[in-house]
Coordinates of C-alpha atoms and ligand atoms in Angstrom, one line a residue:
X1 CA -14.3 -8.7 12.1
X2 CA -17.3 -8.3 14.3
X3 CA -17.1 -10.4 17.6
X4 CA -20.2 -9.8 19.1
X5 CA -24.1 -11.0 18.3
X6 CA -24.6 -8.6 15.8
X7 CA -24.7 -9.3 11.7
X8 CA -21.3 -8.9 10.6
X9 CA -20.3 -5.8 7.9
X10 CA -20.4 -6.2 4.9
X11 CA -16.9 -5.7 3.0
X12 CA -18.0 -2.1 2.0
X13 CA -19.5 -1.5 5.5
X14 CA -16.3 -2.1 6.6
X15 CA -14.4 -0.4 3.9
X16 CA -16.5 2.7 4.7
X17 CA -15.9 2.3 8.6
X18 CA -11.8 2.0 7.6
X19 CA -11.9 5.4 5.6
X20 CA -14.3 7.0 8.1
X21 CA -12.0 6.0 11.1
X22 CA -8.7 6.9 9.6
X23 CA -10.2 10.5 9.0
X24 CA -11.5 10.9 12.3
X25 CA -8.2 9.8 14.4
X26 CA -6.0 11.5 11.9
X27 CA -4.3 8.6 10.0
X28 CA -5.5 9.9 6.6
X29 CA -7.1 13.0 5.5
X30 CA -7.8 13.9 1.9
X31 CA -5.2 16.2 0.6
X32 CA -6.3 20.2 0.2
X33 CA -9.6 18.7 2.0
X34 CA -10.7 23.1 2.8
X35 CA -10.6 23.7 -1.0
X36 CA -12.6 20.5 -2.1
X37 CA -9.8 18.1 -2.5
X38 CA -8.0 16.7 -4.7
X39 CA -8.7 13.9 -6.5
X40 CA -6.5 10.7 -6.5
X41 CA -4.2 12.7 -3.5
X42 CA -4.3 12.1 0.4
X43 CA -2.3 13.4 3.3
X44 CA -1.1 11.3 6.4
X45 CA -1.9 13.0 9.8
X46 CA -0.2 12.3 13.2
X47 CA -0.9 9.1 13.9
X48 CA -0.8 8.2 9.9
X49 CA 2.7 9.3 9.8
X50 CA 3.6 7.2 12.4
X51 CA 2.4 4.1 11.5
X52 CA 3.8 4.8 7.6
X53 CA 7.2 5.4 9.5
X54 CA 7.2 2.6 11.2
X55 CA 6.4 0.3 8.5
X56 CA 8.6 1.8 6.3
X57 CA 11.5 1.5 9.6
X58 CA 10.7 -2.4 9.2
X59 CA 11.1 -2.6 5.5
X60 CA 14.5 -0.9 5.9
X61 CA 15.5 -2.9 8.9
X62 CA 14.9 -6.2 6.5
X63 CA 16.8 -4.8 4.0
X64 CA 19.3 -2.7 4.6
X65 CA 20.2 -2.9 8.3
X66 CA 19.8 -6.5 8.5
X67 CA 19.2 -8.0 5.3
X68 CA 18.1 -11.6 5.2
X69 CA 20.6 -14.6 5.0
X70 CA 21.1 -16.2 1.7
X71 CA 20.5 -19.4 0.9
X72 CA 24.1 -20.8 2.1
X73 CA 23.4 -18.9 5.2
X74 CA 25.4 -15.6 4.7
X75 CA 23.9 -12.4 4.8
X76 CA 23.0 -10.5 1.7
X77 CA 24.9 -7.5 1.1
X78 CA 22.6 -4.6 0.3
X79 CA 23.4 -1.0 0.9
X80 CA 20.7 2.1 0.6
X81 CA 20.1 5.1 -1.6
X82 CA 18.4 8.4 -1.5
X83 CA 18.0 9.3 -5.2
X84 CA 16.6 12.7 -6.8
X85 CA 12.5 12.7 -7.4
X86 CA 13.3 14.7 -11.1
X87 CA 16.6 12.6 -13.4
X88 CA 17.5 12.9 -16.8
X89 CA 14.3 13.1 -18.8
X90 CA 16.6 10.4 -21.5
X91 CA 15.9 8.1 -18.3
X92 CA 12.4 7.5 -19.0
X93 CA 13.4 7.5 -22.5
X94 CA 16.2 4.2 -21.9
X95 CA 13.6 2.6 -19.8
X96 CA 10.7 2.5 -21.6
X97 CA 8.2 5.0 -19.7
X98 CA 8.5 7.0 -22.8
X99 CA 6.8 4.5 -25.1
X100 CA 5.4 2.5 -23.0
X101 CA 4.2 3.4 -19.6
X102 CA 0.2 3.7 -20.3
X103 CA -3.0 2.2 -19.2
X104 CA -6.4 2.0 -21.7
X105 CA -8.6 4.7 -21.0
X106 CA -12.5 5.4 -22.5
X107 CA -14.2 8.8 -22.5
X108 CA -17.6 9.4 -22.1
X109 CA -19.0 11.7 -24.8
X110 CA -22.3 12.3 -23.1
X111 CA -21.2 12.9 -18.6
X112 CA -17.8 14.0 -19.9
X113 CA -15.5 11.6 -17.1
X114 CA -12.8 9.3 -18.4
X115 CA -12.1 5.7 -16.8
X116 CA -9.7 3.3 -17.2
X117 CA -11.0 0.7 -20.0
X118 CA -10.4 -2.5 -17.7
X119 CA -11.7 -1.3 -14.5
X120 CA -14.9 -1.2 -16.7
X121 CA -17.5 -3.7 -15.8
X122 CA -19.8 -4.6 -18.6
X123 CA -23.0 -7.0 -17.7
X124 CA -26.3 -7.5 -19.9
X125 CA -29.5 -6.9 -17.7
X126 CA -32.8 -8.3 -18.2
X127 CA -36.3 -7.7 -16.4
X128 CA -39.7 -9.0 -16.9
X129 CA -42.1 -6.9 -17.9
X130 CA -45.8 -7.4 -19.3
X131 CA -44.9 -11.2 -19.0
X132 CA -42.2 -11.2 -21.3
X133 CA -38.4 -10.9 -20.7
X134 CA -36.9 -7.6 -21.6
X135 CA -33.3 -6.8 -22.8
X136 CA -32.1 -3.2 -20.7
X137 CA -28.9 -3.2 -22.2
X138 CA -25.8 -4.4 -21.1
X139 CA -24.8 -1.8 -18.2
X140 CA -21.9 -0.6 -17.0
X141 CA -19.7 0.7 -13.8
X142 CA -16.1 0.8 -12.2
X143 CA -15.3 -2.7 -10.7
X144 CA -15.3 -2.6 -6.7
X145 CA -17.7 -4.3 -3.9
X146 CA -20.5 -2.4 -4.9
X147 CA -20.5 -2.7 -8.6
X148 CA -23.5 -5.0 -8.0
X149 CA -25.2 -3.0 -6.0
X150 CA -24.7 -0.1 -8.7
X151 CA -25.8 -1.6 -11.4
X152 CA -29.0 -3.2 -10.0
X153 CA -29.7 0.6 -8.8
X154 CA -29.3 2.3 -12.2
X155 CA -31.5 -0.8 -13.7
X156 CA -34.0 0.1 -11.0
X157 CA -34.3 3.6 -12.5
X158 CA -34.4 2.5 -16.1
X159 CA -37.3 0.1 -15.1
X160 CA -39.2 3.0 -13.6
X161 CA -38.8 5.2 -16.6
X162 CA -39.8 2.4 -18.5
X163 CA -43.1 2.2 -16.6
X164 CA -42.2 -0.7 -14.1
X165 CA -41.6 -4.0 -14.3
X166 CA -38.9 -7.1 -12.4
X167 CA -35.8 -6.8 -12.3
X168 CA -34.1 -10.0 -13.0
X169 CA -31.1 -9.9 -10.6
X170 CA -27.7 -9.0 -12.9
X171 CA -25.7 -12.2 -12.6
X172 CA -22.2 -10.8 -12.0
X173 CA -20.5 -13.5 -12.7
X174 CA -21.2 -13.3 -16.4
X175 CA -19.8 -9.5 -16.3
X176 CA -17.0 -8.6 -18.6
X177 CA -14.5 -6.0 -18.5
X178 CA -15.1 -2.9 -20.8
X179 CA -11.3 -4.3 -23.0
X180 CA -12.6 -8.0 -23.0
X181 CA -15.8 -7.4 -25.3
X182 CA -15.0 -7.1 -29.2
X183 CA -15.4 -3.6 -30.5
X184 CA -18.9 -4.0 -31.6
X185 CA -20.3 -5.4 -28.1
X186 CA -18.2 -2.0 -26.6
X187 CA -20.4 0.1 -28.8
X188 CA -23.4 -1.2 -27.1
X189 CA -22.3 -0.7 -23.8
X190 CA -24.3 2.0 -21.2
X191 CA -22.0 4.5 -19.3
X192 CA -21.3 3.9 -16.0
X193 CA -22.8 7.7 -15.5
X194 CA -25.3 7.7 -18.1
X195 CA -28.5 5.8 -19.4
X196 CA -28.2 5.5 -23.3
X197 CA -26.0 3.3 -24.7
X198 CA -22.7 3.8 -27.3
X199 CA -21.2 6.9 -25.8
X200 CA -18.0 5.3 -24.0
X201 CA -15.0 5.8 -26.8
X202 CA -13.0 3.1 -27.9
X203 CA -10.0 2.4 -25.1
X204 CA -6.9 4.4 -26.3
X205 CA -3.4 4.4 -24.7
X206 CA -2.7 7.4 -21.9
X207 CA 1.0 7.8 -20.4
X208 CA 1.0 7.8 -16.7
X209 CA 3.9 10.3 -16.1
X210 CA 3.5 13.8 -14.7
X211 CA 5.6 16.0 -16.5
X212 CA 7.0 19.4 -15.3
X213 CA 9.9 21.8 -17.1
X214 CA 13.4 22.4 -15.3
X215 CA 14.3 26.0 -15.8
X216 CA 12.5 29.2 -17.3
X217 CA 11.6 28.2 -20.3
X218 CA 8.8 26.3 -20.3
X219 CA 9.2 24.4 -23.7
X220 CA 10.0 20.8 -25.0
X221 CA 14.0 20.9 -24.5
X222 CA 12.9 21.4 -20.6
X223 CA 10.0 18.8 -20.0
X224 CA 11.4 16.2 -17.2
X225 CA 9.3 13.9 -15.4
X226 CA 8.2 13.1 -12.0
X227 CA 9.6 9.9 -11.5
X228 CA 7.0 6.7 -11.8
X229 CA 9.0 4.5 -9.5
X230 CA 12.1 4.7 -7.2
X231 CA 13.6 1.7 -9.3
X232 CA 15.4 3.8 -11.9
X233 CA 17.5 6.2 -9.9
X234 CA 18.7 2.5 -8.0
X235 CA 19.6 1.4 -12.2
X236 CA 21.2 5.1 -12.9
X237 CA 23.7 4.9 -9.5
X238 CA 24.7 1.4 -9.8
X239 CA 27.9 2.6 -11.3
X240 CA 28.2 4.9 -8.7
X241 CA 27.7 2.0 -5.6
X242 CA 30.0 -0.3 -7.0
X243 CA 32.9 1.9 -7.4
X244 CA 32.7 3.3 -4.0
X245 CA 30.5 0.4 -1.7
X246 CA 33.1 -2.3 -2.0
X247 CA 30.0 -4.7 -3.0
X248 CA 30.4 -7.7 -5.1
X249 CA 28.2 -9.9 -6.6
X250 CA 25.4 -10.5 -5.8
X251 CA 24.5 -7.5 -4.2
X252 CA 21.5 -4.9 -3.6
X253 CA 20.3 -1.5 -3.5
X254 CA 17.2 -0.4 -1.6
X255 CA 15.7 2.9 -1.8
X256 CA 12.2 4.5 -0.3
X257 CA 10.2 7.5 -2.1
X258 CA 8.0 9.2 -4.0
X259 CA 6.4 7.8 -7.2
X260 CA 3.8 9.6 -9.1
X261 CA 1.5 8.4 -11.9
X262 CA -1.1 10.3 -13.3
X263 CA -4.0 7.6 -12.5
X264 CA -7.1 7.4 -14.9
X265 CA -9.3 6.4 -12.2
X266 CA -7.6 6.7 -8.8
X267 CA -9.8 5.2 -6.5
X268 CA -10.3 2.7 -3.8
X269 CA -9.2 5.1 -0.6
X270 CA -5.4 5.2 -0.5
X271 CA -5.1 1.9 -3.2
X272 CA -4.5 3.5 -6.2
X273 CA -3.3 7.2 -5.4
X274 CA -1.4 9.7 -7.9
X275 CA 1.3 10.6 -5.7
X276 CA 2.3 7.6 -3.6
X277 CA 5.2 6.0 -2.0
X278 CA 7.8 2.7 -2.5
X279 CA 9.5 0.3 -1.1
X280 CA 11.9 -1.3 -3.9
X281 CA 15.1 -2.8 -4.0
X282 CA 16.9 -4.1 -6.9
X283 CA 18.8 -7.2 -6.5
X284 CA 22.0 -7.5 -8.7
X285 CA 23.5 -11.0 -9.8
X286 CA 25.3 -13.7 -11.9
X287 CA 22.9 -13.9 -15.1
X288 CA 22.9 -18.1 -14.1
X289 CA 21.7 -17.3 -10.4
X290 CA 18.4 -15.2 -11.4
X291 CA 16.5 -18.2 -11.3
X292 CA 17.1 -19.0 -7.9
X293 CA 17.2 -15.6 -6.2
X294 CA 13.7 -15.1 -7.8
X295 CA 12.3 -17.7 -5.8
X296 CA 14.0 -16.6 -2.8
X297 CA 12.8 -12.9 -3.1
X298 CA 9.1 -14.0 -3.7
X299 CA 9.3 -15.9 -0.7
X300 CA 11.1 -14.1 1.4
X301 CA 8.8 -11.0 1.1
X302 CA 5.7 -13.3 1.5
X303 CA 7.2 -14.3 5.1
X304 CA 8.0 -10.5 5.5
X305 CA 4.3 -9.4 5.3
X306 CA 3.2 -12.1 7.6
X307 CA 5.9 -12.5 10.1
X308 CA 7.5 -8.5 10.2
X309 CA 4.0 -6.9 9.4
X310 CA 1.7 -9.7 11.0
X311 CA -1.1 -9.9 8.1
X312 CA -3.7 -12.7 8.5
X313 CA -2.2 -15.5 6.3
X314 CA -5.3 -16.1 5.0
X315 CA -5.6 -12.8 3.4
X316 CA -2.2 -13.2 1.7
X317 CA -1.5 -15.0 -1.6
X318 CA 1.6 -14.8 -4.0
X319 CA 0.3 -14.7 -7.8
X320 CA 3.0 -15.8 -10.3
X321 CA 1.8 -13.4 -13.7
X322 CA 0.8 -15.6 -17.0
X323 CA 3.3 -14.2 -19.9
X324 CA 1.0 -12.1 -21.4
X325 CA 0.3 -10.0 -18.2
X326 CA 4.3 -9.6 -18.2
X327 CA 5.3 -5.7 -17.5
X328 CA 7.8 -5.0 -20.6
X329 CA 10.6 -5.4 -18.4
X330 CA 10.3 -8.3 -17.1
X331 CA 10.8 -12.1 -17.5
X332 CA 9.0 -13.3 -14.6
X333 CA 6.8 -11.6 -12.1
X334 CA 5.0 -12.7 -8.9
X335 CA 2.7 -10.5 -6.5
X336 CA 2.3 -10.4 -2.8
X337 CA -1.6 -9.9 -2.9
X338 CA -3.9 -9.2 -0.3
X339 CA -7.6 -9.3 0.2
X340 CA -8.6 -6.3 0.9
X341 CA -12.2 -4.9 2.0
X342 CA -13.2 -3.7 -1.9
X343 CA -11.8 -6.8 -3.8
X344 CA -13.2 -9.5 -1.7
X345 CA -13.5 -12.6 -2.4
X346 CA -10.5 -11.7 -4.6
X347 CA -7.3 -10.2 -3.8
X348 CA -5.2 -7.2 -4.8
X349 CA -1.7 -6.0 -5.3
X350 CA 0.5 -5.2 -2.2
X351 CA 4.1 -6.2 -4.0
X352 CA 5.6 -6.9 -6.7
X353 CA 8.7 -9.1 -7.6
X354 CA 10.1 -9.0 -10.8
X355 CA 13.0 -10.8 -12.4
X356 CA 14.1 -7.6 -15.0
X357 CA 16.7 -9.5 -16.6
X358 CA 19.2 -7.2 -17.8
X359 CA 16.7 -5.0 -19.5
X360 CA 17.4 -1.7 -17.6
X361 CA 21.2 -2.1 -17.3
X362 CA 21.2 -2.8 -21.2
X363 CA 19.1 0.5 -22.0
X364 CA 20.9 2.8 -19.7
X365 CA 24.6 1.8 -20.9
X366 CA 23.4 1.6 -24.6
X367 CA 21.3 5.2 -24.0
X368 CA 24.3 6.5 -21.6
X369 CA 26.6 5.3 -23.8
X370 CA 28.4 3.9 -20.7
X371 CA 30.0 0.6 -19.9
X372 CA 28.0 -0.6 -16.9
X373 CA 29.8 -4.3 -17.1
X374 CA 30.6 -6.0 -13.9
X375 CA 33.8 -7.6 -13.3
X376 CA 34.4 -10.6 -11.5
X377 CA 37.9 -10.3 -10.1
X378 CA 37.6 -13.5 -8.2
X379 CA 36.4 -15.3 -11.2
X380 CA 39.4 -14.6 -13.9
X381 CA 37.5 -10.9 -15.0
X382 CA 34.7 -12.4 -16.2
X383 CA 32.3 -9.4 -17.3
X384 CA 28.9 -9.4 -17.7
X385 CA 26.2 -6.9 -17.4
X386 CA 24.3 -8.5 -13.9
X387 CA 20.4 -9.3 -14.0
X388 CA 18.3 -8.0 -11.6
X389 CA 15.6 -9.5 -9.4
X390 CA 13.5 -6.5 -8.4
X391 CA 10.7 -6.8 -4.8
X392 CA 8.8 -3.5 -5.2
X393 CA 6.3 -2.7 -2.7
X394 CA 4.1 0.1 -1.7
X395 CA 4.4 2.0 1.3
X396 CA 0.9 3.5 1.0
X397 CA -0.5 0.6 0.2
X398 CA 1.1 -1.0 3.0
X399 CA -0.4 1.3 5.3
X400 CA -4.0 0.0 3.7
X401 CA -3.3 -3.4 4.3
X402 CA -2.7 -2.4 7.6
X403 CA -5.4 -0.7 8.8
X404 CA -7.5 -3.1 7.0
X405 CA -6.4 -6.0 8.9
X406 CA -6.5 -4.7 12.0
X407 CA -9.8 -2.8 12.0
X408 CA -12.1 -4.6 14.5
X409 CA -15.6 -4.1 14.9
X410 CA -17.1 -5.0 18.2
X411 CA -20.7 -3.3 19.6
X412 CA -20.0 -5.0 22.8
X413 CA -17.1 -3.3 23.6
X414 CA -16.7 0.2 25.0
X415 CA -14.5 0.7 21.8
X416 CA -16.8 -0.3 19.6
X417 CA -14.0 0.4 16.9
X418 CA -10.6 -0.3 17.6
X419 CA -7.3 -1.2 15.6
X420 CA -5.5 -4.5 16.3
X421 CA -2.1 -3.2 14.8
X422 CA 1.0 -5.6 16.1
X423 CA 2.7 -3.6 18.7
X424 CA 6.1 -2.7 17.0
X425 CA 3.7 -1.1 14.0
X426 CA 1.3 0.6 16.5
X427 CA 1.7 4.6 16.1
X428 CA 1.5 5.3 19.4
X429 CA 2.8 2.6 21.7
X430 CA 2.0 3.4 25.3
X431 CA -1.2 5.5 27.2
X432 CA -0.4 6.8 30.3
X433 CA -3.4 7.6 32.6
X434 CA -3.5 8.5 36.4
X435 CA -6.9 7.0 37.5
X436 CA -8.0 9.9 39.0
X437 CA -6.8 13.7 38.4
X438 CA -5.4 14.3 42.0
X439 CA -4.3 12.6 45.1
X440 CA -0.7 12.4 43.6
X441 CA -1.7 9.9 40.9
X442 CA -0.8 12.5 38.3
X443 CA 2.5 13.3 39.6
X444 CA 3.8 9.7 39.4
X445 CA 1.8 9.6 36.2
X446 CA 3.8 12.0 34.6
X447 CA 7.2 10.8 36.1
X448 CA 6.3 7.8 34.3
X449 CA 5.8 9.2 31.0
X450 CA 8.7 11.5 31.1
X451 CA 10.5 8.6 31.4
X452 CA 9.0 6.0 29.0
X453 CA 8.6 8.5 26.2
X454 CA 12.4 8.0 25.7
X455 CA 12.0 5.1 24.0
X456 CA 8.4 4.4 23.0
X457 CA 5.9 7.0 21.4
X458 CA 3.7 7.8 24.4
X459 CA 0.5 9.3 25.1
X460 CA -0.2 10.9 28.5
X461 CA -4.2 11.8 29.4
X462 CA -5.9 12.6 32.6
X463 CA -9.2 13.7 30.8
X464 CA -12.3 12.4 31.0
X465 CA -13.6 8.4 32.6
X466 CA -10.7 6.0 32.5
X467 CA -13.0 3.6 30.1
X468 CA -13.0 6.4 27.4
X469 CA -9.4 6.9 28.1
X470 CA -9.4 3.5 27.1
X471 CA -11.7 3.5 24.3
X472 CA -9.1 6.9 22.6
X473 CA -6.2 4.4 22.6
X474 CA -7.9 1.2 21.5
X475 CA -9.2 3.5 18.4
X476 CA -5.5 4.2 17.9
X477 CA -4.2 1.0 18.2
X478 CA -2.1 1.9 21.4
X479 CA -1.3 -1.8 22.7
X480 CA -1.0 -1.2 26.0
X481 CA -2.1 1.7 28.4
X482 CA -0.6 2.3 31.6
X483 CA -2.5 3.5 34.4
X484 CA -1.5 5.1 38.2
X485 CA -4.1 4.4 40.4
X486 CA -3.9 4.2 44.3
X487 CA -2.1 1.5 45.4
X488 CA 0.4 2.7 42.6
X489 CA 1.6 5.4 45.8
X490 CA 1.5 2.6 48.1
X491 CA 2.9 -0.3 46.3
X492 CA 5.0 1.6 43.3
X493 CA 3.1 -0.6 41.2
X494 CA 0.8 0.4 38.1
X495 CA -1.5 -1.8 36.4
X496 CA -0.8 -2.7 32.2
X497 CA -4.5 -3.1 30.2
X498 CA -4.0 -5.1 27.4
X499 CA -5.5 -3.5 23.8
X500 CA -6.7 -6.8 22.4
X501 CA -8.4 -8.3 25.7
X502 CA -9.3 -5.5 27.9
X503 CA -7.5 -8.0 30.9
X504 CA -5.1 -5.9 33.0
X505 CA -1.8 -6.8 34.9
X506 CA -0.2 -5.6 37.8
X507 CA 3.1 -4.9 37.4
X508 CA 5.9 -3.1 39.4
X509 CA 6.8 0.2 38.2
X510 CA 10.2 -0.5 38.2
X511 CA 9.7 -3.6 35.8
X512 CA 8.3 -1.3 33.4
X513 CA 11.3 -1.3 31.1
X514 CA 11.8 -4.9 30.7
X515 CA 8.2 -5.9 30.5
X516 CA 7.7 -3.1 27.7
X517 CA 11.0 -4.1 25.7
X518 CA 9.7 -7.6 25.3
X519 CA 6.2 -7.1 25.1
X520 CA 6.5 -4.2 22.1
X521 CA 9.1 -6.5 19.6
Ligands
GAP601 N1 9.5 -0.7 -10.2 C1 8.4 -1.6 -10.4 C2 7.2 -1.0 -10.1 O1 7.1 0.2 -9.9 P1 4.6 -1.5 -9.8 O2 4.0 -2.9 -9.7 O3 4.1 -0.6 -10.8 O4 6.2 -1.9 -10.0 C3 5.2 -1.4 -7.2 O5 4.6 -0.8 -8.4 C4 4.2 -1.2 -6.1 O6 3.9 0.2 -5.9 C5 2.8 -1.9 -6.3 O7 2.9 -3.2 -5.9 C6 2.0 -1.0 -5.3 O8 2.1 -1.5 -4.0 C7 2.6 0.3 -5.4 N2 1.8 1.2 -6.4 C8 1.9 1.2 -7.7 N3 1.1 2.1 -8.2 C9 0.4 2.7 -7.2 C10 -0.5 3.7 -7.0 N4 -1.0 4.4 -8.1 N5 -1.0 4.0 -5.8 C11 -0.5 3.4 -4.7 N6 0.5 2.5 -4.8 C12 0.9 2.1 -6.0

């Protein structure tokens, strides 16, 4: 958003600001940044961690601490787990990871880079040249914000080694992705990092996993995987939680992680990383009930991201998958999606919530060769094997959405930059300034923070002119900073600036507790 006279950003100006702000406050850095990086991994720094934390706090708080009520108005039973990264390698096996778990890639013969086949964008360019209209080919590059901008550049060149001529603007809206053009049109498809045409292979299947060996011997009896998602460990212990949780039907697990996928084309800033983390729960019940718990998982993680996180509700949408985009798990799938900087107009992916059936229960007691029926007691032993409605979320992408929402751009203010991130989420909750470094404003300063660091993340700073004291914390998202100035010794009051407005409120000192408590839910 930009809130002064100025043109507003463009969405990769503003993408670019995102990436270049969470760098230079320490939110994200790219991982192994002194030995060039690398790619498709990032690192959180100190106020990164934080805000991942906290989200991650909130997601567990809605789950597992205090789950939602059901539709009858009972709370939902669902109890936590903590599962190993590395399991059975047979897992992926039962589940279908194995077989299954691949996206389309295409090589390059000629620049040597591989890319996954549908985040190709194919569109035919013409110019005029010598009065006539001129075919250049249909060009290529990875979809994203700028994939007009790309193409039009590369044309550009081609024109000039051509010897000049107008470039008809590419109409983008009549570009295709690499996997929807028949082979034959793929053959005449331009690189996205090269000039002549036909050197982009035919899309073939790549697995996602990472595999590593367990042990000394590093040979095909020892190859395990790193896991792809958190769900499976949740499938592989639901034994293990029912004979010891004393949870019935319906009932879920929650679990937060790892996940790692060995991306074609990781990309998009944090979006699509290789090592990233979840946010999934699988939710067990009566085969007849899936239906309606379906419904109410999509919409209660819809309300989640807007009510607990506080995303624009403009930017969110839910998506309900066509049957042929179905996962091979699943029944029924709907996404949370976002609009984030690099797919506008469109949206992307935040969550997923997918009704799994009893596909991964089935595989693991028919590959485990373990009964993993549930018996209803209260309803004359009844057994059946329970289906699952499954909300899986990203942490990391989370954190994205975040930042994205709440980066504001505004030249008129003396934080030109600054993150409006709802205060329960903000990293760093509290500044705490004396107004000037002496007459005793530090002391009571520092009182202050001593205390008020017990229970919110504080920041204290007697450096430099309040106003770039200020300007630090608005960068950071700090929603309120606190500062001593004179009549603070006098009156044992302090004055509250507000993040979002820049107004300020006098309030007694000894308020402070109270006034925060309410004002930081
Ligand atoms: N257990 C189901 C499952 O893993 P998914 O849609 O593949 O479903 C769930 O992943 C969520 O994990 C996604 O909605 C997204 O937020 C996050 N995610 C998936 N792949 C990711 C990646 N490469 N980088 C960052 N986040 C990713």
């Amino acid at each position: 958003m930009t809130t002064n006279d100025s043109p507003p950003l463009t969405a990769s100006q503003r993408m670019a600001n995102i990436v270049a702000l969470a760098k230079r406050r320490g939110f994200v850095f790219p991982a192994s940044e002194i030995y060039g990086g690398l790619n498709g991994f990032w690192d959180f720094g100190p106020l990164g961690v934080l805000l991942k934390n906290n989200i991650r706090d909130a997601w567990w708080q809605a789950m597992v601490t205090c789950p939602p009520l059901g539709p009858d108005g009972t709370p939902l039973s669902i109890v936590g787990l903590d599962s190993a990264i590395i399991q059975n390698p047979q897992t992926w096996v039962a589940s279908g990871h194995v077989a299954g778990f691949a996206d389309l890639m295409s090589d390059c013969r000629e620049s040597k880079n591989r890319y996954r086949a549908d985040h190709i964008v194919c569109v035919a360019v013409l110019a005029e040249r010598g009065g006539a209209v001129q075919n250049l080919g249909v060009l290529s590059t990875l979809d994203g914000t700028d994939a007009a901008e790309k193409i039009t550049a590369k044309a550009q060149k081609m024109l000039r080694k051509l010897g000049g001529g107008t470039l008809i603007p590419p109409d983008m809206h009549t570009a295709k992705a690499f996997t929807e053009l028949s082979e034959a049109e793929r053959a005449a498809v331009i690189g996205p990092d090269v000039e002549n045409p036909g050197t982009l292979t035919e899309p073939r299947a790549f697995n996602l996993m990472f595999s590593t060996h367990v042990g000394v011997f590093q040979n095909e009896a020892n190859k395990a995987y790193l896991r792809p998602e958190t769900a499976q460990g949740i499938f592989l212990n639901y034994k293990n939680v029912l004979d010891t949780a004393r949870v019935k039907m319906p009932f879920g697990i929650a679990q937060v992680g790892k996940a790692f996928r060995n991306e074609v084309t990781p990309r998009n800033f944090i979006f699509r990383t290789r090592e990233f983390e979840q946010m999934e729960m699988e939710f067990f019940c009566p085969p007849e009930q899936a239906g309606q718990w379906y419904e109410f998982w999509v919409e209660t993680r819809l309300r989640w991201w807007r009510e607990a996180i506080g995303l624009t509700p403009a930017k969110l949408q839910r998506r309900d998958h066509a049957s042929d985009e179905l996962s091979h798990y699943s029944t029924a799938c709907a996404d949370v999606e976002y609009r984030y900087p690099f797919s506008e107009p469109k949206f992307g992916e935040l969550e997923g919530i997918a009704h799994r059936g009893n596909y991964d229960l089935t595989q693991h007691a028919a590959s485990s060769k373990t009964n993993l029926d549930y018996i209803d007691q209260e309803n004359g032993n009844r057994r059946y094997l329970p289906h699952v409605i499954e909300p899986a979320s990203g942490l990391t992408r989370a954190v994205l959405a975040v930042l994205c929402d709440a980066y504001q751009h505004d030249a008129s203010r003396a934080s030109p930059e600054w993150l409006k991130i709802k205060p329960s989420l903000a990293p760093v909750k509290l500044g705490i300034f004396p107004l000037v470094n002496k007459d005793g404003m530090p002391e009571m300063a520092e009182k202050l923070y001593l205390a008020l660091r017990q229970n919110h993340t504080s920041q204290y700073d007697a450096k430099q002119s309040i106003g770039k004291r200020y300007a630090r914390m608005d960068e950071a998202g700090t929603p309120f900073c606190i500062t001593v100035d004179g009549e603070s010794l006098t009156h044992h009051t302090v004055t509250i600036r507000h993040r979002d407005t820049g107004t300020q409120e006098r309030v007694d000192a000894s308020q402070l507790k109270p006034w925060l408590a309410a004002a930081l839910q």
